[in-house]
Structure formats: C-alpha cells, structure tokens
Short mmCIF file of C-alpha atoms in Angstrom, two decimals:
data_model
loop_
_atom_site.label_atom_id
_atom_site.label_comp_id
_atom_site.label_asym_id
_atom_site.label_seq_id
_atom_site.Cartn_x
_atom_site.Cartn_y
_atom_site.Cartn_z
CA UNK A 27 129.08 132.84 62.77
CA UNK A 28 129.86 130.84 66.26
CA UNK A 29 130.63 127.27 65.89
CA UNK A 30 129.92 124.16 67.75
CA UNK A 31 130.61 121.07 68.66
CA UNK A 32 128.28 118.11 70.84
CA UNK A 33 129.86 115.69 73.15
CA UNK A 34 127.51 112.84 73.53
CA UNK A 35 128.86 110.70 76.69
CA UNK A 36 127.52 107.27 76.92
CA UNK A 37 128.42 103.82 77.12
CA UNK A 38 124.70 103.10 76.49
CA UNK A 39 125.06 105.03 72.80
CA UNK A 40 128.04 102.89 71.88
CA UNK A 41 126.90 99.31 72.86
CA UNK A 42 123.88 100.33 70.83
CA UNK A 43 121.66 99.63 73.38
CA UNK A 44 120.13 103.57 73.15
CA UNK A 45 120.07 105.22 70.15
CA UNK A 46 120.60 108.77 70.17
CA UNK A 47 118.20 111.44 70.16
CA UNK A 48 120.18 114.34 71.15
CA UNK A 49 122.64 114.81 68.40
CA UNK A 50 119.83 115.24 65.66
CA UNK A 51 117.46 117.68 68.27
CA UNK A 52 120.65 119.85 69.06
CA UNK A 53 121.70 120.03 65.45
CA UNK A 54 118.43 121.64 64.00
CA UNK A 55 118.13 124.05 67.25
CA UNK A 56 121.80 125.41 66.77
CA UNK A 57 121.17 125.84 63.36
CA UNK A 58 117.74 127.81 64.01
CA UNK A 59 119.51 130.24 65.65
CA UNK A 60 122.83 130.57 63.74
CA UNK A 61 125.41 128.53 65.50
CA UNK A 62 127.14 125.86 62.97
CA UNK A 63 127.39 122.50 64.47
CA UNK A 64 130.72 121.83 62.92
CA UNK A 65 131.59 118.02 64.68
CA UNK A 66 129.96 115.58 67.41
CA UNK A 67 131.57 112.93 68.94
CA UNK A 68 130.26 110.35 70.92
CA UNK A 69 132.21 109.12 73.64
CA UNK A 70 132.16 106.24 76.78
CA UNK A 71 132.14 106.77 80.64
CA UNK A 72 135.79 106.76 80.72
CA UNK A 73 137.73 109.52 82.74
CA UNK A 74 140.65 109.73 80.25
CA UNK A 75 138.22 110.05 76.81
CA UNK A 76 135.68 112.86 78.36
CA UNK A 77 138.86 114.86 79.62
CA UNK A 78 140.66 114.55 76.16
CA UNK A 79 137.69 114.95 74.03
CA UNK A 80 136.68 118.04 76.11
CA UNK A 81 140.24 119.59 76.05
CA UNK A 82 140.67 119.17 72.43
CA UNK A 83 136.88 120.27 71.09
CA UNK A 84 136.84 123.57 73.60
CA UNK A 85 139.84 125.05 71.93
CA UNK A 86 138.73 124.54 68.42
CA UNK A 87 134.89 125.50 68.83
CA UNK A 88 133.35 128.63 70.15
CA UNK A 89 130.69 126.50 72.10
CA UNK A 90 130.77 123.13 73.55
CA UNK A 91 127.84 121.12 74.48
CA UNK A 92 127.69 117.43 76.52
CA UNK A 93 125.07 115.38 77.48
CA UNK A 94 124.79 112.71 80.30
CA UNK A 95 126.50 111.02 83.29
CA UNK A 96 125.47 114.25 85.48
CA UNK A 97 123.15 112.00 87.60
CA UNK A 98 123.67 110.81 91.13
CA UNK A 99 124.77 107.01 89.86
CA UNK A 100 128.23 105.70 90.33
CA UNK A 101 128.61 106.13 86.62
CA UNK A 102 127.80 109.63 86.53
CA UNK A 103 131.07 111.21 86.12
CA UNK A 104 130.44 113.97 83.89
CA UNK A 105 131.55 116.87 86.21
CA UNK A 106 134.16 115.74 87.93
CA UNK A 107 136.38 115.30 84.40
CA UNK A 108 135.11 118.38 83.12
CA UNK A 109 136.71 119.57 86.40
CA UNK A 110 140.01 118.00 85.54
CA UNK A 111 139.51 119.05 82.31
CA UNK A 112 139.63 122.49 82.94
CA UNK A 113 142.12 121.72 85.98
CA UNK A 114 139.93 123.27 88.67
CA UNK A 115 138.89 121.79 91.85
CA UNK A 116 135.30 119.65 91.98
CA UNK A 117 133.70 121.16 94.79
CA UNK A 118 129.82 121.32 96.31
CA UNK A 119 128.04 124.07 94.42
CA UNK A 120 126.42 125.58 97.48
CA UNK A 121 123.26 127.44 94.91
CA UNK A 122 122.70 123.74 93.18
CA UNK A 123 122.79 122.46 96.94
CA UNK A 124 119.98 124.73 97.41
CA UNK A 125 117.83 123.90 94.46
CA UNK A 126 118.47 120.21 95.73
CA UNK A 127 117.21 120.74 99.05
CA UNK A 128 114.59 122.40 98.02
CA UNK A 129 113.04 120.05 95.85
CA UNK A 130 113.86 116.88 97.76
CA UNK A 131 113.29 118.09 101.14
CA UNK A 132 114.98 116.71 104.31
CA UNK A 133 113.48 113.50 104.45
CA UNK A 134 114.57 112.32 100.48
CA UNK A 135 117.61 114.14 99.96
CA UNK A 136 120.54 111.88 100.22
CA UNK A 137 124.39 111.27 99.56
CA UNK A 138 123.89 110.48 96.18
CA UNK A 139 121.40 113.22 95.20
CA UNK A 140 123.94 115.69 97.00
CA UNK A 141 126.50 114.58 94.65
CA UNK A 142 124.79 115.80 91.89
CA UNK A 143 125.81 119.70 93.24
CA UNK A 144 128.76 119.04 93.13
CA UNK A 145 130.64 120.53 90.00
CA UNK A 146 134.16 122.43 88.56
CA UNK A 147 134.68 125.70 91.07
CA UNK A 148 133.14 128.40 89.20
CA UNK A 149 130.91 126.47 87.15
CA UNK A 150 127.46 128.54 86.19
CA UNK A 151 124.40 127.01 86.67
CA UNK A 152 121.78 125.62 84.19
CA UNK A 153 118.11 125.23 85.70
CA UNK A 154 116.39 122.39 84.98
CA UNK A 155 112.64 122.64 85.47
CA UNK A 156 112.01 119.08 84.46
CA UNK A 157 113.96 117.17 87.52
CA UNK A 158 115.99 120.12 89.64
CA UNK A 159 119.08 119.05 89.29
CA UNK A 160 120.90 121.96 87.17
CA UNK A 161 123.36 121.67 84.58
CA UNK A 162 126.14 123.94 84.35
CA UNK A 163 128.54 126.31 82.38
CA UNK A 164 131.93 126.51 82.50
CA UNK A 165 134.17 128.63 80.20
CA UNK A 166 132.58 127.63 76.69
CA UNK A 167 131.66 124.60 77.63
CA UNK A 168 127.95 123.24 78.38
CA UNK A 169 127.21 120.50 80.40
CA UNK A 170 123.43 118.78 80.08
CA UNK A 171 121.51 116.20 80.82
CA UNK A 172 121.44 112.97 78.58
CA UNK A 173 117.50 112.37 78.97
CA UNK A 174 116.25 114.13 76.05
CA UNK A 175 113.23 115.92 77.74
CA UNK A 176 115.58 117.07 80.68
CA UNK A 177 118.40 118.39 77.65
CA UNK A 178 116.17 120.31 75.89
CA UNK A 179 114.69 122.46 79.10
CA UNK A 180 118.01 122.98 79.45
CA UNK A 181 119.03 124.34 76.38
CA UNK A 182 115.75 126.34 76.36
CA UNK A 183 117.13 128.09 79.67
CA UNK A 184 120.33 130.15 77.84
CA UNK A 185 120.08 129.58 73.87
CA UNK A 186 118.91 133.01 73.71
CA UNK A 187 121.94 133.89 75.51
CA UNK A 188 124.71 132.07 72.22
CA UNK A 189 125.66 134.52 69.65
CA UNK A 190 123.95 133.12 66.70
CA UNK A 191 123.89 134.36 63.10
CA UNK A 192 121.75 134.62 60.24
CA UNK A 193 119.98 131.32 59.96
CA UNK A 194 121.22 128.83 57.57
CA UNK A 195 118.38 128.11 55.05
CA UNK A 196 117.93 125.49 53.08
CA UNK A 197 115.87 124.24 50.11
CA UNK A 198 115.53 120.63 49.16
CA UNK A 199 114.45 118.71 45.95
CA UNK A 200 114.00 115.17 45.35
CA UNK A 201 113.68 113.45 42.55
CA UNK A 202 114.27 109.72 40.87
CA UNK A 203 117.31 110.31 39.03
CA UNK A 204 120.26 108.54 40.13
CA UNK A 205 123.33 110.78 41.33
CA UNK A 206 125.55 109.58 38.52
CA UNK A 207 122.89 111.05 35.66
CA UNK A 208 122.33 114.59 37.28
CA UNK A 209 126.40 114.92 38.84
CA UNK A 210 128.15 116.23 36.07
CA UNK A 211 125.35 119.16 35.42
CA UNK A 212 125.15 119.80 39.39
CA UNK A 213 128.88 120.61 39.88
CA UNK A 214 128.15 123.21 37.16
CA UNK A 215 125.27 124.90 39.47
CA UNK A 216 128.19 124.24 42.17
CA UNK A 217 130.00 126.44 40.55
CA UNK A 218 128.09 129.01 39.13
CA UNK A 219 126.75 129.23 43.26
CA UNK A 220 130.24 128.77 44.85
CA UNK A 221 128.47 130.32 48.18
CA UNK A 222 125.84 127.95 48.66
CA UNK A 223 126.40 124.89 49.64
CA UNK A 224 125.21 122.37 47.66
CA UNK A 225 124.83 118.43 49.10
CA UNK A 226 123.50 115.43 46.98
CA UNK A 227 121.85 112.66 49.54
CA UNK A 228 121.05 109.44 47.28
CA UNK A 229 117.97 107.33 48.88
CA UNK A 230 116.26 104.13 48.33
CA UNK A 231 112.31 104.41 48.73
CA UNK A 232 110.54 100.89 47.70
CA UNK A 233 113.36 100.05 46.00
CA UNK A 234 113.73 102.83 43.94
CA UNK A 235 116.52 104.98 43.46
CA UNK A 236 116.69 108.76 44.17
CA UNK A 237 118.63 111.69 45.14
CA UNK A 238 117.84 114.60 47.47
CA UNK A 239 119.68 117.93 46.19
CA UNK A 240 119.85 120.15 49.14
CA UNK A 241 120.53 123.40 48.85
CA UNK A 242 122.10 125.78 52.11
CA UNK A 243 122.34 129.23 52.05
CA UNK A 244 120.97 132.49 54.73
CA UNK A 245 119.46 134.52 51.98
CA UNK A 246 116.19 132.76 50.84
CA UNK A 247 116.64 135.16 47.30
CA UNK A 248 119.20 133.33 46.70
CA UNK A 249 118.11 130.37 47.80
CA UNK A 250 115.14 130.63 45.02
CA UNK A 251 117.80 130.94 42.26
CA UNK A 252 120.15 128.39 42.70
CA UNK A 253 116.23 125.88 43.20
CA UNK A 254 115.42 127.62 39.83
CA UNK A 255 118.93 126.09 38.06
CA UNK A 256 118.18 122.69 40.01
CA UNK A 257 114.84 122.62 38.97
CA UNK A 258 115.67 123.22 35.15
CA UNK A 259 118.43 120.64 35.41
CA UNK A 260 115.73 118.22 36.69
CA UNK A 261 113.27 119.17 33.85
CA UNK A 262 116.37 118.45 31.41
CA UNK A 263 116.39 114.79 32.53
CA UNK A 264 112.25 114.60 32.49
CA UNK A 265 113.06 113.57 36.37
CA UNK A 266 110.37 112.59 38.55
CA UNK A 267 110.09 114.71 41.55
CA UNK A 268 109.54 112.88 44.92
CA UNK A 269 108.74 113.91 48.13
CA UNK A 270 111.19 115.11 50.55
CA UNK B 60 139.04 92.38 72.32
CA UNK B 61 139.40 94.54 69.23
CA UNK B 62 138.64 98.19 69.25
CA UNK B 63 136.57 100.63 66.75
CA UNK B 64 136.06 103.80 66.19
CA UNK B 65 132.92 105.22 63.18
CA UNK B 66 133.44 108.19 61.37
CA UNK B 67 130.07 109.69 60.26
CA UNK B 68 131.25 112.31 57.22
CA UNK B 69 128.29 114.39 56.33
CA UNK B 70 126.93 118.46 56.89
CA UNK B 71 123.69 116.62 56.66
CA UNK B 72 124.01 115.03 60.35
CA UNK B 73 125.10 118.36 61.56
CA UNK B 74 122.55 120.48 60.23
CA UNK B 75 119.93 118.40 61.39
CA UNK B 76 118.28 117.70 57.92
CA UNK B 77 119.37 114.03 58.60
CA UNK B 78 119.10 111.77 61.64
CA UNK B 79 122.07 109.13 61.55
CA UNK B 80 121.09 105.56 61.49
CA UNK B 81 124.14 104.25 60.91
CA UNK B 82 126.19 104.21 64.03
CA UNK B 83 123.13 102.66 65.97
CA UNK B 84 123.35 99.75 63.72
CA UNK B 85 126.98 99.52 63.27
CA UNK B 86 126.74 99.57 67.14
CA UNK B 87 125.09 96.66 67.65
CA UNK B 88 126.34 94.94 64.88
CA UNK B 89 129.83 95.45 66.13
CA UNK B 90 128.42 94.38 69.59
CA UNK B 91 127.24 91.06 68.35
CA UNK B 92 130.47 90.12 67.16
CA UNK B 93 132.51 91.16 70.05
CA UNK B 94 134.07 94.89 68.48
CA UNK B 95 134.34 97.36 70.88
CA UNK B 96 133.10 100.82 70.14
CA UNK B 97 135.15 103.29 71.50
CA UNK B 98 133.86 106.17 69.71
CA UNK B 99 132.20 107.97 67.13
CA UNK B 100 132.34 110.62 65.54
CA UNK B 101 130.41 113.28 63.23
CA UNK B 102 132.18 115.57 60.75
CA UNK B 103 131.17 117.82 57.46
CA UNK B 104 132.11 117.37 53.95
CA UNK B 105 135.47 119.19 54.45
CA UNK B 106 139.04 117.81 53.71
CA UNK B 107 140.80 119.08 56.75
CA UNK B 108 138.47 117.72 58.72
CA UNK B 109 138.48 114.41 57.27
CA UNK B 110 141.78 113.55 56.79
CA UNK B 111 142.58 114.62 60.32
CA UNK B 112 139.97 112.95 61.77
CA UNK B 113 141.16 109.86 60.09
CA UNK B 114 144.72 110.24 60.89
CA UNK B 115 143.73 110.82 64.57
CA UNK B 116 141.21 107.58 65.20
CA UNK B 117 143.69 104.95 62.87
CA UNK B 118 146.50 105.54 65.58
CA UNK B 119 143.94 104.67 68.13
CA UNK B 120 141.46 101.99 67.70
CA UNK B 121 142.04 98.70 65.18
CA UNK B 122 139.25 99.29 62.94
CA UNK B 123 138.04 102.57 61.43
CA UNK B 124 134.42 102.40 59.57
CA UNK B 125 133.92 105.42 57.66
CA UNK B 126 130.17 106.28 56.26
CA UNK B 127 129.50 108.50 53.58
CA UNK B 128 130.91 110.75 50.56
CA UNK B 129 131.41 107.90 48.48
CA UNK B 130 129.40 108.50 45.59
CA UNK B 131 129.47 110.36 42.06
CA UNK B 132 128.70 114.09 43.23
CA UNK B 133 131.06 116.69 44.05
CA UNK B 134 130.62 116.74 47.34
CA UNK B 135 131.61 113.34 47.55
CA UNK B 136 135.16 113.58 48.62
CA UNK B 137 136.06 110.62 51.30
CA UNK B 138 138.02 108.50 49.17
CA UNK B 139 140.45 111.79 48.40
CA UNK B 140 140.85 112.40 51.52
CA UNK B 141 141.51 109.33 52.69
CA UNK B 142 144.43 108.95 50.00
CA UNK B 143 145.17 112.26 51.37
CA UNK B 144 145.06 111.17 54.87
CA UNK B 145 147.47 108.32 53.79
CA UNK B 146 149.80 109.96 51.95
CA UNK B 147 149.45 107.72 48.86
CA UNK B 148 148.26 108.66 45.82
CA UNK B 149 144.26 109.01 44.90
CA UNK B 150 144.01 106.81 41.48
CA UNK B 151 141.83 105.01 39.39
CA UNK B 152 140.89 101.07 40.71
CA UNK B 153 141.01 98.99 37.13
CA UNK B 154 139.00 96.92 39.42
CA UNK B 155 136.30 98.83 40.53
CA UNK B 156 136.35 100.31 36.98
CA UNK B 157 135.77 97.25 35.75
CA UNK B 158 132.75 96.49 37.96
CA UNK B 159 130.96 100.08 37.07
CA UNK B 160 131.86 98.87 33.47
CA UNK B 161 129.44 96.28 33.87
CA UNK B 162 127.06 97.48 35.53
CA UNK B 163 126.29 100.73 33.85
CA UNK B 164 127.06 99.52 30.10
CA UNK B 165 128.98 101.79 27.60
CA UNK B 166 125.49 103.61 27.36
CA UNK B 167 125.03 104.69 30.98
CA UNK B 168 128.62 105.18 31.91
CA UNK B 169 129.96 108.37 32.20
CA UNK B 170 132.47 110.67 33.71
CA UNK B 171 130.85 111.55 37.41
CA UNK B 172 130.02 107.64 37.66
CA UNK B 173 134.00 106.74 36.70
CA UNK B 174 134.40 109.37 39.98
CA UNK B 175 133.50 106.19 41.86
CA UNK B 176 136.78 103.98 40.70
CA UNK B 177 139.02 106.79 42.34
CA UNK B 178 140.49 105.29 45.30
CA UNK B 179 143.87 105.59 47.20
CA UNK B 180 146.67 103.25 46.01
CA UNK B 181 146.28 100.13 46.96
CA UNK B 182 142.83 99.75 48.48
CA UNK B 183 140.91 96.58 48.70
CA UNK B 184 137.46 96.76 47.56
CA UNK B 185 134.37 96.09 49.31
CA UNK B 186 131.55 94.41 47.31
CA UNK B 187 128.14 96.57 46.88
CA UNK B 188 125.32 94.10 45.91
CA UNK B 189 122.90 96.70 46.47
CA UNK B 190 123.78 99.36 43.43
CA UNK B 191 127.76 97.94 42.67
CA UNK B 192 129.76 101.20 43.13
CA UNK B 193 132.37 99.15 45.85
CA UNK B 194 133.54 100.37 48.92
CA UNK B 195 136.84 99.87 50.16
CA UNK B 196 139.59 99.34 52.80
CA UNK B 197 142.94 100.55 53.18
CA UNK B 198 145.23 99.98 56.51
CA UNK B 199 142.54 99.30 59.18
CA UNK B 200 140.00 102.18 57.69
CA UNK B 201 136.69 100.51 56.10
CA UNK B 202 135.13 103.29 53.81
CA UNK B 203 131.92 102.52 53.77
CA UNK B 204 128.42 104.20 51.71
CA UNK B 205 126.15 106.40 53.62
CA UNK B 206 122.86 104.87 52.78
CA UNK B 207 121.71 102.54 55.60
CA UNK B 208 120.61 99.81 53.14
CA UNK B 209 123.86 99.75 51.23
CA UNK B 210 126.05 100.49 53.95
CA UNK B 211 124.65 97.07 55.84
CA UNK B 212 125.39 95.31 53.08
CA UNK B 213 128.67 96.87 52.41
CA UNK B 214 129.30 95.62 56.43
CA UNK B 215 127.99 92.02 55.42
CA UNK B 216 130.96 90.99 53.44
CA UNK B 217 133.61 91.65 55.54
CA UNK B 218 132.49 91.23 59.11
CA UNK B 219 133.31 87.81 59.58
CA UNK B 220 136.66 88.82 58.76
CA UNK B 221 136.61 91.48 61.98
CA UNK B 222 138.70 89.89 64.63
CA UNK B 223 135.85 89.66 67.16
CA UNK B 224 135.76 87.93 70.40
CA UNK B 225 133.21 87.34 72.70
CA UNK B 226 130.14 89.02 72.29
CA UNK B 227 129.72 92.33 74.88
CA UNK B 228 125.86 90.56 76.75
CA UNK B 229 123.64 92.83 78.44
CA UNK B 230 121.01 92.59 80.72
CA UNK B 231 118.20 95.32 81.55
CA UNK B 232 115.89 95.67 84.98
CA UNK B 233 113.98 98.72 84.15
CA UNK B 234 112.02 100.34 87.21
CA UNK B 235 109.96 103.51 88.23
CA UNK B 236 112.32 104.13 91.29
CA UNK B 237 114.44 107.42 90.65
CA UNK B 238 118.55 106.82 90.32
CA UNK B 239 118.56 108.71 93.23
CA UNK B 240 117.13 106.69 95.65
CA UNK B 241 119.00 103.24 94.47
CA UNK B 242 122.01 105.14 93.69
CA UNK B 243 124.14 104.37 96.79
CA UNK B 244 123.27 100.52 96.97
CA UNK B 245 123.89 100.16 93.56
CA UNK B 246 127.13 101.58 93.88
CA UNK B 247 127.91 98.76 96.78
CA UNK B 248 126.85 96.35 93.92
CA UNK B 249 129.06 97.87 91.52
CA UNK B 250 132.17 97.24 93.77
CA UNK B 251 130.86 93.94 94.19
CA UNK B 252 131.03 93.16 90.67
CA UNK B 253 134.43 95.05 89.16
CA UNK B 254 134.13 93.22 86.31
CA UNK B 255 130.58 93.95 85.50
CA UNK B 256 130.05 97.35 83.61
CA UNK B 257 126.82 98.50 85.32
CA UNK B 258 125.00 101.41 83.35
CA UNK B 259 122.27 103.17 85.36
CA UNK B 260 120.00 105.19 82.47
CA UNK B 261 117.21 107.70 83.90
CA UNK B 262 113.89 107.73 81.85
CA UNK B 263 110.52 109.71 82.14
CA UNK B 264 107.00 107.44 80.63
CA UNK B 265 103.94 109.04 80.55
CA UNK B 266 104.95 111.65 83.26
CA UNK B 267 106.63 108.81 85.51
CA UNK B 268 110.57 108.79 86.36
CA UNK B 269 112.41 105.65 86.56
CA UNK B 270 115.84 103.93 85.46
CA UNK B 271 116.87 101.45 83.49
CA UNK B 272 119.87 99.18 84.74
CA UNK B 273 122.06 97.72 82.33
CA UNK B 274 124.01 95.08 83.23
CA UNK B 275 126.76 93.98 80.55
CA UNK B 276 129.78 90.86 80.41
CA UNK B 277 130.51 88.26 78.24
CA UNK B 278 129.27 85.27 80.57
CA UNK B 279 125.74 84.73 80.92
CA UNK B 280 126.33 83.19 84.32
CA UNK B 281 128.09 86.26 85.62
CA UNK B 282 125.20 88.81 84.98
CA UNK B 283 122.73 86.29 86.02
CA UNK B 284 124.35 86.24 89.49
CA UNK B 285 124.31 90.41 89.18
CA UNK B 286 121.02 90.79 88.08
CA UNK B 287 119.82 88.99 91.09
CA UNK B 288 121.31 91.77 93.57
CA UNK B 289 119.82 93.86 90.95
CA UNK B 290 116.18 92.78 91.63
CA UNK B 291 116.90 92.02 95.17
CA UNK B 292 118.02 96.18 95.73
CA UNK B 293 114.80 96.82 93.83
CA UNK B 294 112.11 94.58 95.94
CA UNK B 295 114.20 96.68 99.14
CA UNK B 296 112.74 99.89 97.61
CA UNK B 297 108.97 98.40 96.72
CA UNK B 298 110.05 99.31 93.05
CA UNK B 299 107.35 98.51 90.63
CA UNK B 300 108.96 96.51 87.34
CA UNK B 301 108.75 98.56 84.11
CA UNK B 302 108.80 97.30 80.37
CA UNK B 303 112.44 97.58 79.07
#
C-alpha cells in the first residue's frame, strides 16, 4: 500500500485566522482509493520550512501533496522552494504560459499572473478547470492549490493515476460507556484481531460521556466479526448505543 | 516572542473519520497571547513516529502541545512515548493516582483507568476539571487530551504561565477583485511595510472570485496606516467591498 503525506502551507492556518479544510477532504479521498495518509504537517510562508519540510517528507513517503502559495501574490512562494527543494532551476513553464494566455487574453494577462507559470524545470502539469492556473508534479511530489474548490479539481485530474490499494474499511460503534469501563475487555478483542486496527475516540454529547470504537480493516468479513465481539462486549455492560 | 509547535497524535485525523478542531483553537488561542505557531503537525498512533516527532519539534520551538492518546485504551500510548522520547523512565504519578483515586472511588477504579497515572519521571501535571484524568508537562512538551472540551480546559490552567508577548493583530479587507490584478501593487505595499506580514488569501462566493487581505503586527497604529494603502489600491481597481 503507497503512503502519504500533506503539506499544508499557510501562515493564514497557523495564526488561526483560516481553519483548514484540506487536510480532512484529502484524508478521506486517499483513503478511498488505498493510499495511507501516514503524517500532515502544516507549515508558514517561510523559504527555509517549505524546503526542509519538503526534503524530509519526499524521502520517507511514496506521495507528497501541498497546498497553497501557488498564486500570483508576493507571498506565493510555493514553487520556487519546491524548486530549491529539489535543486533545479525555477523557470517559465512555456505549456502553463499557454493555458495562461489563453484564459486571460492579451489585454488581462499581466506580470503577476505570468508568474504563476513559472515552476521547478521539469515539473508536470496539473489542470485546473476551476481558475487555469495549473498545479504541478514533480518527482513524488504534488503541488495544489490552497482554495479548497480549486484543490480538489485538482486532485480529481490524476488520483486515478496513484497506486492505491484495497480500501481501508472501517466500522464504527458508539455507545455511553466511558473508555475506562469497556478498556480492559477491548484490548482483549485487540488481541484476538491483531490485524485490525482498533481506535477508541471518547466524546462528550450534552454532557454525556461516550466512546466511539472504530474498527479498520480492507476485508468487510472481517470487519463484521471483530463488530460482532464489540457488540457483545457492549451488551456485557447493558451499554447504550449512540449515534455515530 | 516565544515559539510553538502542536503535535496532533491520532490515525483518526489521517483517515479522515475525524476533522481536527484542535489546532484551530490552539491557534488562536496561542495568537491571543502572543505564541507563535510555527507548525503543526499530524501523526498516527505509532511509537516511532511519536517519539521522533517529539524529539524533532522540542529542539526547535519553546513550547510543544501535544493532543491526544492520553486516555485508558490501548491505543493510548503518548505518555510512553514521550518517556520514551525522553529517555526517562515511564512510571506511575502517586499524584495523579491519587486524583483518579478520588474520583473514581475503590468501586469504579480499575486497572485500564490506573493506565492514566503512567507518566514519564518527573512530569508536572496538568489539572482536568472536565473528567480529572490530568495531563501533563515535561521539559517544554504540554501533553494535552484530544477531546476539544477537555483539551481547552486542560490549556486554561497553564496559559498564563506561557511566556507570551504581544499579541500577533490582524486586519482583513476582503474584495471581489482577483489576486491577480492587485498582485503587483500590493507587492509595492509590501516593500513599503517590511515589517507588516501581508497575507493575500484567494476565495470563490457564490460563483464570484475575490481575496481576502490580511494585514497582521502588534501595533494597532501600524496596520491602521497599512490598511489605508490597502483600501486606497482597492478604490484604484473599482473593487467592490466583500464581507470578511
């Protein structure tokens, strides 16, 4: 199974001005078609962080994925470090130059909107059929927009292109049983399932106390069988099932 | 100013089942008090990756918050790791035992809730008021629980210990005029103002492109004088004033 990892690059996400959308919407599409999200990290505008974060994630994870600063703004500075990432030249993209011409035309194309073909020599690009400007590959990594609407065109262009996997499942129960009651009996159906994955999310709904037992696994057989052990263990504390 | 960096330790993120709240709030909490956020980041329940995730953001920034993995189940294994990550050994807080002690009563006490006591040598504990199973802080790492309502109340009794400074202000313009057409006067405005951090954020409404410019310093006098070359750039282009 391939492995991921997000780079979310904004200032805006850390002075908690935005709150993130892109994280969560990438996270349940990689795992639709089989690629693990395995870490995200969320980053500022700042030449030194992208180029580290980027260098370290793109040897550890089979695909990369950023989002934002590939606008035409003075703060957009997405490609250029990816291009010192890599250590390749920044150069105009002569096809996105294209695409930009086209869709601006002659009279509203300008300096800055140029700027936004400009990316790391060699860089493949990503259409974007929201706004024009494309995004781009280069080596494993995959560099989006950060408006949410103009991301997820993009990823629509070439996820069927990732090698994916078998779709992780998963099966979720809730009930009002504190985690401290049901713990000692759920490590048991830990172990007797040691290759599902098992994860215990306590809640608070109108001031009561819960726990969602969420169960992970590609095979919805066995999926059914380790909900059947939960399900007794639930019965065996007369728990009250909630919804999810 | 004082640094930060948030560790988010769940699969839940990363799979998607979950959207993160708490590194929006912690955000702007850490905002208001005059923390910077450097960086965040999102991991799974796995020991590796915890411990060296810790190990690599304590060397960096002067406060770690980490969320999650704190409670009775087996999959909660933070405070391990974090002993781990410290190289001191992962024992029993007669403190924090104490505290389950009495809340639970000798009825309702048992093994998996004890779990919760288990902290690296020589950890401080954070008070819970929500459901008393403490956090805790060792170094400059602030474990922290993953459930929004305790975790803010977790953040509550320290944070006026934080070494703050001033608060990070911001102030928004939002407009339907594309980046691309303010993009190269803003820039002049930037270099006006070196010591302004001007964010330029694209958006689509109801069909309609426009940006949102975010203006941010600690004096209010300063990014009064800024956003008035702001709004005087935007009259230039006719730009018609959006909500923020």
């Amino acid at each position: 199974m391939s492995t991921a990892c997000i780079i979310v690059i904004g200032n805006e996400i850390l002075s908690g001005r935005t709150r993130d959308e892109n994280l969560g919407w990438l996270a349940v599409e990689l795992n639709k078609i089989g690629v693990r999200l395995l870490e995200a990290r969320v980053i500022p505008d700042v030449p030194d962080a992208i180029i580290k974060a980027v260098n370290a994630c793109r040897k550890t994870y089979d695909y990369i994925f950023t989002t934002g600063g590939i606008g035409p703004t003075h703060d957009d500075i997405t490609a250029s470090c990816i291009a010192q990432a890599f250590g390749v030249p920044y150069v105009r993209n002569r096809e996105a130059e294209a695409i930009l011409r086209k869709n601006y035309g002659a009279q509203n194309l300008n300096e800055a909107r140029l700027k936004m073909a400009d990316m790391p020599e060699g860089a493949t690009l990503i259409a974007n059929p929201v706004s024009a400007a494309p995004g781009f590959i280069i080596g494993n990594v995959y560099v989006l927009a950060g408006v949410p609407r103009i991301m997820q065109a993009m990823f629509d262009q070439f996820k069927t292109t990732l090698k994916g996997g078998e779709p992780m499942l998963s099966a979720t129960i809730s009930v009002f049983l504190t985690e401290g009651i049901i713990a000692e009996k759920l490590t048991k159906i830990q172990s007797d399932f040691p290759d599902v994955e098992i994860g215990s999310y306590p809640f608070i709904r109108s001031g009561r106390l819960g726990t969602s037992l969420v169960s992970r696994h590609t095979a919805p057989a066995r999926l059914e069988q380790v909900t059947a052990s939960i399900s007794q263990l639930i019965e065996s504390f007369g728990g009250e099932i909630a919804a999810d």
